[in-house]
Short mmCIF file of C-alpha atoms and ligand atoms in Angstrom, two decimals:
data_model
loop_
_atom_site.label_atom_id
_atom_site.label_comp_id
_atom_site.label_asym_id
_atom_site.label_seq_id
_atom_site.Cartn_x
_atom_site.Cartn_y
_atom_site.Cartn_z
CA UNK A 35 -23.56 -22.72 -34.37
CA UNK A 36 -24.58 -19.21 -33.51
CA UNK A 37 -22.35 -16.42 -34.86
CA UNK A 38 -20.53 -15.27 -31.85
CA UNK A 39 -17.96 -12.95 -33.67
CA UNK A 40 -19.32 -10.00 -31.69
CA UNK A 41 -17.39 -11.34 -28.78
CA UNK A 42 -14.15 -10.73 -30.61
CA UNK A 43 -14.16 -7.15 -31.85
CA UNK A 44 -11.36 -5.94 -34.10
CA UNK A 45 -8.69 -3.87 -32.47
CA UNK A 46 -9.72 -0.26 -32.31
CA UNK A 47 -6.44 0.52 -34.20
CA UNK A 48 -7.71 -1.47 -37.19
CA UNK A 49 -11.06 0.14 -37.11
CA UNK A 50 -9.31 3.52 -36.95
CA UNK A 51 -7.19 2.68 -39.94
CA UNK A 52 -10.29 1.92 -41.98
CA UNK A 53 -11.64 5.46 -41.08
CA UNK A 54 -15.23 4.25 -41.55
CA UNK A 55 -18.17 5.01 -39.38
CA UNK A 56 -17.49 3.24 -36.05
CA UNK A 57 -19.51 -0.03 -35.70
CA UNK A 58 -22.70 0.32 -33.77
CA UNK A 59 -21.14 -1.38 -30.67
CA UNK A 60 -19.09 1.72 -30.13
CA UNK A 61 -21.86 4.48 -30.51
CA UNK A 62 -23.40 6.08 -27.59
CA UNK A 63 -27.16 5.41 -27.34
CA UNK A 64 -29.78 8.10 -28.10
CA UNK A 65 -30.69 8.56 -24.52
CA UNK A 66 -27.08 8.95 -23.55
CA UNK A 67 -26.67 11.72 -26.06
CA UNK A 68 -29.74 13.62 -24.86
CA UNK A 69 -28.18 16.83 -23.57
CA UNK A 70 -24.77 15.26 -23.56
CA UNK A 71 -21.79 17.40 -24.41
CA UNK A 72 -18.76 15.23 -24.95
CA UNK A 73 -16.74 18.38 -25.47
CA UNK A 74 -16.72 18.91 -21.70
CA UNK A 75 -16.30 22.23 -19.78
CA UNK A 76 -13.14 24.05 -18.86
CA UNK A 77 -12.22 23.53 -15.16
CA UNK A 78 -12.94 26.61 -13.20
CA UNK A 79 -9.56 26.47 -11.71
CA UNK A 80 -6.20 24.85 -12.72
CA UNK A 81 -5.70 21.14 -11.74
CA UNK A 82 -4.76 21.26 -7.99
CA UNK A 83 -1.06 20.64 -7.92
CA UNK A 84 0.56 19.24 -4.81
CA UNK A 85 4.31 19.56 -4.10
CA UNK A 86 4.75 15.90 -2.91
CA UNK A 87 8.45 16.39 -1.88
CA UNK A 88 7.44 19.33 0.41
CA UNK A 89 4.50 17.52 1.80
CA UNK A 90 6.20 14.26 2.53
CA UNK A 91 9.53 15.76 3.83
CA UNK A 92 8.06 18.40 6.13
CA UNK A 93 4.41 17.73 6.23
CA UNK A 94 4.00 21.32 4.98
CA UNK A 95 0.65 22.57 6.29
CA UNK A 96 -0.12 24.47 3.07
CA UNK A 97 0.41 21.44 0.90
CA UNK A 98 -1.57 19.31 3.27
CA UNK A 99 -4.49 21.88 3.12
CA UNK A 100 -4.24 21.80 -0.73
CA UNK A 101 -4.43 18.06 -0.83
CA UNK A 102 -7.52 17.94 1.61
CA UNK A 103 -9.27 20.56 -0.57
CA UNK A 104 -8.43 18.76 -3.79
CA UNK A 105 -9.73 15.47 -2.39
CA UNK A 106 -12.90 17.15 -1.20
CA UNK A 107 -13.59 19.08 -4.30
CA UNK A 108 -12.38 16.89 -7.11
CA UNK A 109 -11.14 13.55 -5.85
CA UNK A 110 -8.04 14.05 -8.15
CA UNK A 111 -4.92 16.16 -8.21
CA UNK A 112 -1.48 16.30 -9.82
CA UNK A 113 1.81 15.83 -8.02
CA UNK A 114 4.91 17.74 -8.76
CA UNK A 115 8.36 17.27 -7.15
CA UNK A 116 7.52 13.57 -6.92
CA UNK A 117 10.98 12.22 -7.17
CA UNK A 118 10.65 10.43 -10.50
CA UNK A 119 13.09 11.47 -13.14
CA UNK A 120 11.45 13.18 -16.15
CA UNK A 121 13.60 10.92 -18.43
CA UNK A 122 11.95 7.88 -16.86
CA UNK A 123 8.48 9.30 -17.47
CA UNK A 124 9.44 10.05 -21.07
CA UNK A 125 10.86 6.60 -21.61
CA UNK A 126 7.80 4.86 -20.32
CA UNK A 127 5.56 6.97 -22.58
CA UNK A 128 7.88 6.36 -25.55
CA UNK A 129 7.99 2.67 -24.89
CA UNK A 130 4.19 2.48 -24.73
CA UNK A 131 3.78 4.39 -27.92
CA UNK A 132 6.20 2.16 -29.67
CA UNK A 133 4.47 -0.94 -28.40
CA UNK A 134 1.06 0.26 -29.73
CA UNK A 135 2.63 1.13 -33.09
CA UNK A 136 3.87 -2.34 -33.60
CA UNK A 137 2.08 -4.46 -36.20
CA UNK A 138 -1.07 -6.17 -34.73
CA UNK A 139 0.48 -9.65 -35.16
CA UNK A 140 3.30 -8.62 -32.89
CA UNK A 141 1.05 -7.19 -30.25
CA UNK A 142 -1.18 -10.28 -30.41
CA UNK A 143 1.69 -12.21 -28.93
CA UNK A 144 0.65 -10.55 -25.61
CA UNK A 145 -3.13 -11.17 -26.41
CA UNK A 146 -5.73 -11.27 -23.60
CA UNK A 147 -7.52 -14.02 -25.42
CA UNK A 148 -6.48 -17.63 -24.54
CA UNK A 149 -6.47 -19.70 -27.77
CA UNK A 150 -7.66 -16.60 -29.62
CA UNK A 151 -11.14 -16.71 -27.93
CA UNK A 152 -11.34 -17.00 -24.17
CA UNK A 153 -11.02 -13.58 -22.47
CA UNK A 154 -8.77 -12.96 -19.44
CA UNK A 155 -8.09 -9.53 -18.04
CA UNK A 156 -4.32 -9.62 -18.49
CA UNK A 157 -2.84 -8.89 -21.87
CA UNK A 158 -3.38 -6.87 -24.87
CA UNK A 159 -6.79 -6.27 -26.45
CA UNK A 160 -10.22 -4.97 -25.73
CA UNK A 161 -12.69 -5.15 -22.85
CA UNK A 162 -14.50 -8.32 -22.00
CA UNK A 163 -17.37 -8.47 -24.33
CA UNK A 164 -20.21 -10.14 -22.39
CA UNK A 165 -23.38 -9.27 -24.26
CA UNK A 166 -24.09 -8.36 -27.90
CA UNK A 167 -25.51 -4.98 -27.00
CA UNK A 168 -22.64 -3.92 -24.65
CA UNK A 169 -21.15 -0.50 -25.65
CA UNK A 170 -17.46 -0.75 -26.28
CA UNK A 171 -14.59 1.70 -25.68
CA UNK A 172 -12.67 3.32 -28.46
CA UNK A 173 -9.38 2.12 -26.96
CA UNK A 174 -6.98 -0.74 -27.12
CA UNK A 175 -5.11 -1.63 -23.93
CA UNK A 176 -2.43 -3.72 -22.42
CA UNK A 177 -3.15 -4.74 -18.93
CA UNK A 178 -0.25 -6.20 -16.82
CA UNK A 179 0.11 -7.46 -13.21
CA UNK A 180 3.28 -5.69 -11.87
CA UNK A 181 3.04 -6.56 -8.22
CA UNK A 182 3.41 -8.84 -6.36
CA UNK A 183 6.53 -9.38 -8.48
CA UNK A 184 5.96 -13.13 -8.11
CA UNK A 185 2.65 -12.70 -9.76
CA UNK A 186 3.99 -11.27 -13.04
CA UNK A 187 3.06 -13.22 -15.97
CA UNK A 188 5.92 -12.38 -18.42
CA UNK A 189 4.30 -14.09 -21.32
CA UNK A 190 2.17 -10.93 -21.58
CA UNK A 191 5.03 -8.44 -21.07
CA UNK A 192 6.16 -7.12 -24.40
CA UNK A 193 9.68 -7.85 -25.61
CA UNK A 194 9.43 -4.95 -28.17
CA UNK A 195 10.53 -2.28 -27.66
CA UNK A 196 13.56 -3.84 -25.99
CA UNK A 197 13.50 -1.38 -23.13
CA UNK A 198 9.84 -2.02 -22.26
CA UNK A 199 10.19 -4.52 -19.46
CA UNK A 200 13.08 -2.75 -17.59
CA UNK A 201 11.29 0.53 -18.02
CA UNK A 202 8.09 -0.79 -16.51
CA UNK A 203 9.99 -2.38 -13.67
CA UNK A 204 11.89 0.74 -12.73
CA UNK A 205 8.80 2.99 -13.29
CA UNK A 206 6.84 0.65 -10.88
CA UNK A 207 9.42 1.01 -8.15
CA UNK A 208 9.25 4.81 -8.33
CA UNK A 209 5.47 4.71 -8.44
CA UNK A 210 5.27 2.64 -5.38
CA UNK A 211 7.24 5.15 -3.41
CA UNK A 212 5.03 7.90 -4.68
CA UNK A 213 1.97 5.85 -3.68
CA UNK A 214 3.42 5.44 -0.13
CA UNK A 215 4.09 9.28 0.19
CA UNK A 216 0.46 9.92 -0.86
CA UNK A 217 -1.06 7.38 1.47
CA UNK A 218 0.93 8.65 4.42
CA UNK A 219 -0.11 12.30 3.63
CA UNK A 220 -3.65 11.18 3.37
CA UNK A 221 -3.54 9.29 6.64
CA UNK A 222 -2.25 12.48 8.41
CA UNK A 223 -5.22 14.53 6.94
CA UNK A 224 -7.59 11.95 8.24
CA UNK A 225 -5.95 11.93 11.67
CA UNK A 226 -4.95 8.27 11.30
CA UNK A 227 -1.60 6.71 12.26
CA UNK A 228 0.77 7.70 9.46
CA UNK A 229 1.02 4.16 8.23
CA UNK A 230 -2.53 3.12 8.71
CA UNK A 231 -3.35 3.35 4.91
CA UNK A 232 0.01 2.02 3.76
CA UNK A 233 -0.69 -1.02 6.11
CA UNK A 234 -3.84 -1.85 4.23
CA UNK A 235 -1.61 -3.18 1.42
CA UNK A 236 0.03 -6.50 2.37
CA UNK A 237 2.57 -8.41 0.20
CA UNK A 238 -0.29 -9.88 -1.92
CA UNK A 239 -1.63 -6.51 -2.78
CA UNK A 240 -1.84 -6.20 -6.56
CA UNK A 241 -0.49 -3.45 -8.67
CA UNK A 242 -1.78 -3.34 -12.24
CA UNK A 243 -0.43 -1.30 -15.16
CA UNK A 244 -2.96 -0.46 -17.82
CA UNK A 245 -1.52 1.06 -21.03
CA UNK A 246 -4.24 2.85 -22.86
CA UNK A 247 -4.26 3.63 -26.67
CA UNK A 248 -6.94 5.82 -28.10
CA UNK A 249 -6.53 5.96 -31.90
CA UNK A 250 -8.15 8.89 -33.71
CA UNK A 251 -11.84 8.39 -33.95
CA UNK A 252 -13.95 9.61 -36.93
CA UNK A 253 -16.96 10.32 -34.61
CA UNK A 254 -15.71 11.91 -31.35
CA UNK A 255 -19.28 13.24 -30.93
CA UNK A 256 -20.68 9.80 -30.62
CA UNK A 257 -17.92 7.53 -29.18
CA UNK A 258 -16.22 7.44 -25.83
CA UNK A 259 -12.54 6.30 -25.34
CA UNK A 260 -13.47 4.91 -21.85
CA UNK A 261 -17.02 4.92 -20.55
CA UNK A 262 -17.82 6.68 -17.23
CA UNK A 263 -16.41 4.80 -14.24
CA UNK A 264 -14.83 5.24 -10.91
CA UNK A 265 -11.56 3.29 -10.57
CA UNK A 266 -11.98 0.08 -8.52
CA UNK A 267 -8.60 -0.10 -6.73
CA UNK A 268 -7.58 2.26 -3.92
CA UNK A 269 -5.23 4.67 -5.83
CA UNK A 270 -4.46 5.49 -9.49
CA UNK A 271 -1.23 7.04 -10.61
CA UNK A 272 -1.72 8.28 -14.14
CA UNK A 273 0.92 9.14 -16.63
CA UNK A 274 -0.79 11.10 -19.41
CA UNK A 275 -0.04 12.07 -22.90
CA UNK A 276 1.72 15.49 -23.11
CA UNK A 277 0.10 16.55 -26.33
CA UNK A 278 -3.54 15.30 -26.44
CA UNK A 279 -6.20 15.76 -23.79
CA UNK A 280 -9.18 13.48 -23.33
CA UNK A 281 -9.67 12.72 -19.75
CA UNK A 282 -12.81 14.28 -18.05
CA UNK A 283 -14.00 14.17 -14.51
CA UNK A 284 -17.63 14.50 -13.40
CA UNK A 285 -18.45 17.03 -10.76
CA UNK A 286 -21.95 18.18 -9.74
CA UNK A 287 -23.38 16.95 -13.03
CA UNK A 288 -20.77 18.70 -15.24
CA UNK A 289 -17.89 16.94 -17.17
CA UNK A 290 -14.68 18.93 -16.79
CA UNK A 291 -11.69 18.41 -19.17
CA UNK A 292 -8.35 17.83 -17.72
CA UNK A 293 -5.71 19.50 -19.82
CA UNK A 294 -2.86 17.36 -21.34
CA UNK A 295 -0.04 16.70 -18.91
CA UNK A 296 2.37 19.44 -18.38
CA UNK A 297 5.69 19.82 -16.54
CA UNK A 298 6.03 16.05 -15.86
CA UNK A 299 3.43 15.97 -13.22
CA UNK A 300 1.52 12.73 -12.45
CA UNK A 301 -2.28 12.70 -12.01
CA UNK A 302 -3.56 10.92 -9.00
CA UNK A 303 -7.07 9.90 -8.19
CA UNK A 304 -8.62 7.72 -5.39
CA UNK A 305 -10.71 4.74 -6.31
CA UNK A 306 -13.69 2.78 -4.86
CA UNK A 307 -11.61 0.61 -2.45
CA UNK A 308 -10.19 3.79 -0.78
CA UNK A 309 -13.52 5.49 -0.68
CA UNK A 310 -14.84 2.51 1.27
CA UNK A 311 -11.80 2.31 3.57
CA UNK A 312 -12.21 5.89 4.61
CA UNK A 313 -15.92 5.69 4.84
CA UNK A 314 -16.68 8.08 2.04
CA UNK A 315 -14.89 11.03 3.59
CA UNK A 316 -13.46 11.48 0.16
CA UNK A 317 -14.96 9.76 -2.86
CA UNK A 318 -13.61 8.09 -5.91
CA UNK A 319 -14.33 10.52 -8.77
CA UNK A 320 -16.28 9.37 -11.89
CA UNK A 321 -14.40 9.99 -15.01
CA UNK A 322 -14.36 8.99 -18.62
CA UNK A 323 -12.13 9.59 -21.74
CA UNK A 324 -13.34 11.31 -24.86
CA UNK A 325 -11.96 10.66 -28.38
CA UNK A 326 -10.15 12.95 -30.80
CA UNK A 327 -10.74 13.12 -34.55
CA UNK A 328 -7.23 13.68 -35.52
CA UNK A 329 -4.86 12.56 -32.98
CA UNK A 330 -4.01 9.38 -31.00
CA UNK A 331 -3.64 9.60 -27.24
CA UNK A 332 -1.73 7.42 -24.89
CA UNK A 333 -1.94 7.03 -21.11
CA UNK A 334 -0.43 4.68 -18.60
CA UNK A 335 -2.39 4.04 -15.38
CA UNK A 336 -0.93 2.22 -12.30
CA UNK A 337 -3.64 0.84 -10.09
CA UNK A 338 -3.05 -0.08 -6.49
CA UNK A 339 -5.43 -2.58 -5.05
CA UNK A 340 -5.54 -4.59 -1.91
CA UNK A 341 -5.14 -8.38 -1.40
CA UNK A 342 -8.22 -9.98 -3.06
CA UNK A 343 -8.82 -11.90 0.21
CA UNK A 344 -8.67 -8.75 2.31
CA UNK A 345 -12.09 -7.62 3.68
CA UNK A 346 -12.53 -4.07 2.61
CA UNK A 347 -14.65 -1.98 4.97
CA UNK A 348 -14.48 1.45 6.71
CA UNK A 349 -11.46 1.76 8.93
CA UNK A 350 -12.62 1.52 12.60
CA UNK A 351 -10.69 4.58 13.69
CA UNK A 352 -12.82 6.71 11.43
CA UNK A 353 -16.14 5.65 12.79
CA UNK A 354 -18.01 7.59 15.48
CA UNK A 355 -21.52 7.47 16.86
CA UNK A 356 -22.36 10.38 14.64
CA UNK A 357 -20.29 8.86 11.76
CA UNK A 358 -21.33 5.34 11.46
CA UNK A 359 -20.15 2.93 8.73
CA UNK A 360 -21.72 3.86 5.39
CA UNK A 361 -20.39 0.89 3.41
CA UNK A 362 -20.79 -2.77 3.72
CA UNK A 363 -17.80 -4.96 4.41
CA UNK A 364 -16.88 -7.12 1.24
CA UNK A 365 -13.90 -9.23 0.13
CA UNK A 366 -11.90 -7.25 -2.37
CA UNK A 367 -12.24 -10.12 -4.90
CA UNK A 368 -16.20 -10.06 -4.57
CA UNK A 369 -16.27 -6.34 -4.90
CA UNK A 370 -14.21 -6.66 -8.08
CA UNK A 371 -16.76 -9.05 -9.57
CA UNK A 372 -19.57 -6.54 -8.78
CA UNK A 373 -17.63 -3.75 -10.27
CA UNK A 374 -16.86 -5.62 -13.58
CA UNK A 375 -20.57 -6.41 -13.94
CA UNK A 376 -21.48 -2.86 -13.32
CA UNK A 377 -18.91 -1.58 -15.91
CA UNK A 378 -19.94 -3.88 -18.66
CA UNK A 379 -23.56 -2.85 -18.15
CA UNK A 380 -22.59 0.86 -18.40
CA UNK A 381 -23.15 1.35 -14.71
CA UNK A 382 -19.50 1.79 -13.82
CA UNK A 383 -20.36 5.09 -12.18
CA UNK A 384 -22.94 3.64 -9.81
CA UNK A 385 -20.96 0.96 -8.08
CA UNK A 386 -20.20 3.09 -4.95
CA UNK A 387 -23.91 3.45 -4.19
CA UNK A 388 -24.27 -0.29 -4.61
CA UNK A 389 -21.83 -0.76 -1.71
CA UNK A 390 -23.59 1.54 0.63
CA UNK A 391 -25.43 0.28 3.67
C1 LIG B 16 -8.43 4.29 -16.67
C2 LIG B 16 -8.64 5.64 -16.95
C3 LIG B 16 -7.81 7.79 -18.03
C4 LIG B 16 -6.87 8.19 -19.11
O1 LIG B 16 -7.60 3.58 -17.38
O2 LIG B 16 -9.13 3.77 -15.75
O3 LIG B 16 -9.52 6.22 -16.43
O4 LIG B 16 -6.62 9.46 -19.13
N1 LIG B 16 -7.75 6.36 -17.75
O5 LIG B 16 -6.57 7.47 -19.95
NI1 LIG B 17 -10.16 5.33 -14.69
#
């Protein structure tokens, strides 16, 4: 039988422990490295920070203008005064770190491989390896369905550390409130009914938590933690490592570094699903994660998607004669299949164009 071991790469944590040259599957190709500067550029201004409490309580015009400008310029921003206790944010980060530091055998109890070989999205492990020449990310991750609550598969939810499940449950409740506040503020900016965007998410709308672990990498000049991509769901709420940076956003051909999280803010970006719903008025920013030679990095992303059976298309109220629909209508589940294919072929940044009319 043909050797198919390439389908089941070692955990990045194991590779990092050996500190050898990363296997070729992880190395950027020559043409990708031409003129590439993985070090990234410093942002010309601080990350836009929105006072979410002020914005949602009083629709403060200054905060609303900041939000509009951030979405237009960058597609991402950070929120302060978001209502989540700092202790909760610290607990989720600590529980995530403890999970990734468990022995591999323990983490494999949450594996994303059925019978040790058949890939599914949910669980602990790597990306789906579809082809032998696919470039892999220097990160291990735990991917969990958090909502709808009935869709939780607890078999993949860690039992160590002991607080993990409760922490995630509580964190998800708070994040959901933050998501609602942001969607209402965005709807107002777009002159839609306040609940128009919130109402795109019915009781079947999925929320995924993705815990990312980026172990130190011996070749940060040749290896990416996560390939360039735009997030697929509508909105991402990101809890970032407070000590180690790594996230970069692409704007006008330049990759900009996002500094490590400070002051217990949360980083927000919109995704492809939102871009389509709002007819590209704001776009889902392309981003990637670079690696660090000495330090590990951890991040926790909450992704808010719409019901897989929901047809995603530009919201009718945003269309005018002079502003016709720019994206095709597509079921969310079909769009997801297209996105996963793009991502594994290193075309994660091009999916939005593929959806345009
Ligand atoms: C992601 C992602 C960014 C980060 O998980 O989709 O882009 O900072 N993560 O880890
Ligand atoms: Ni992302």
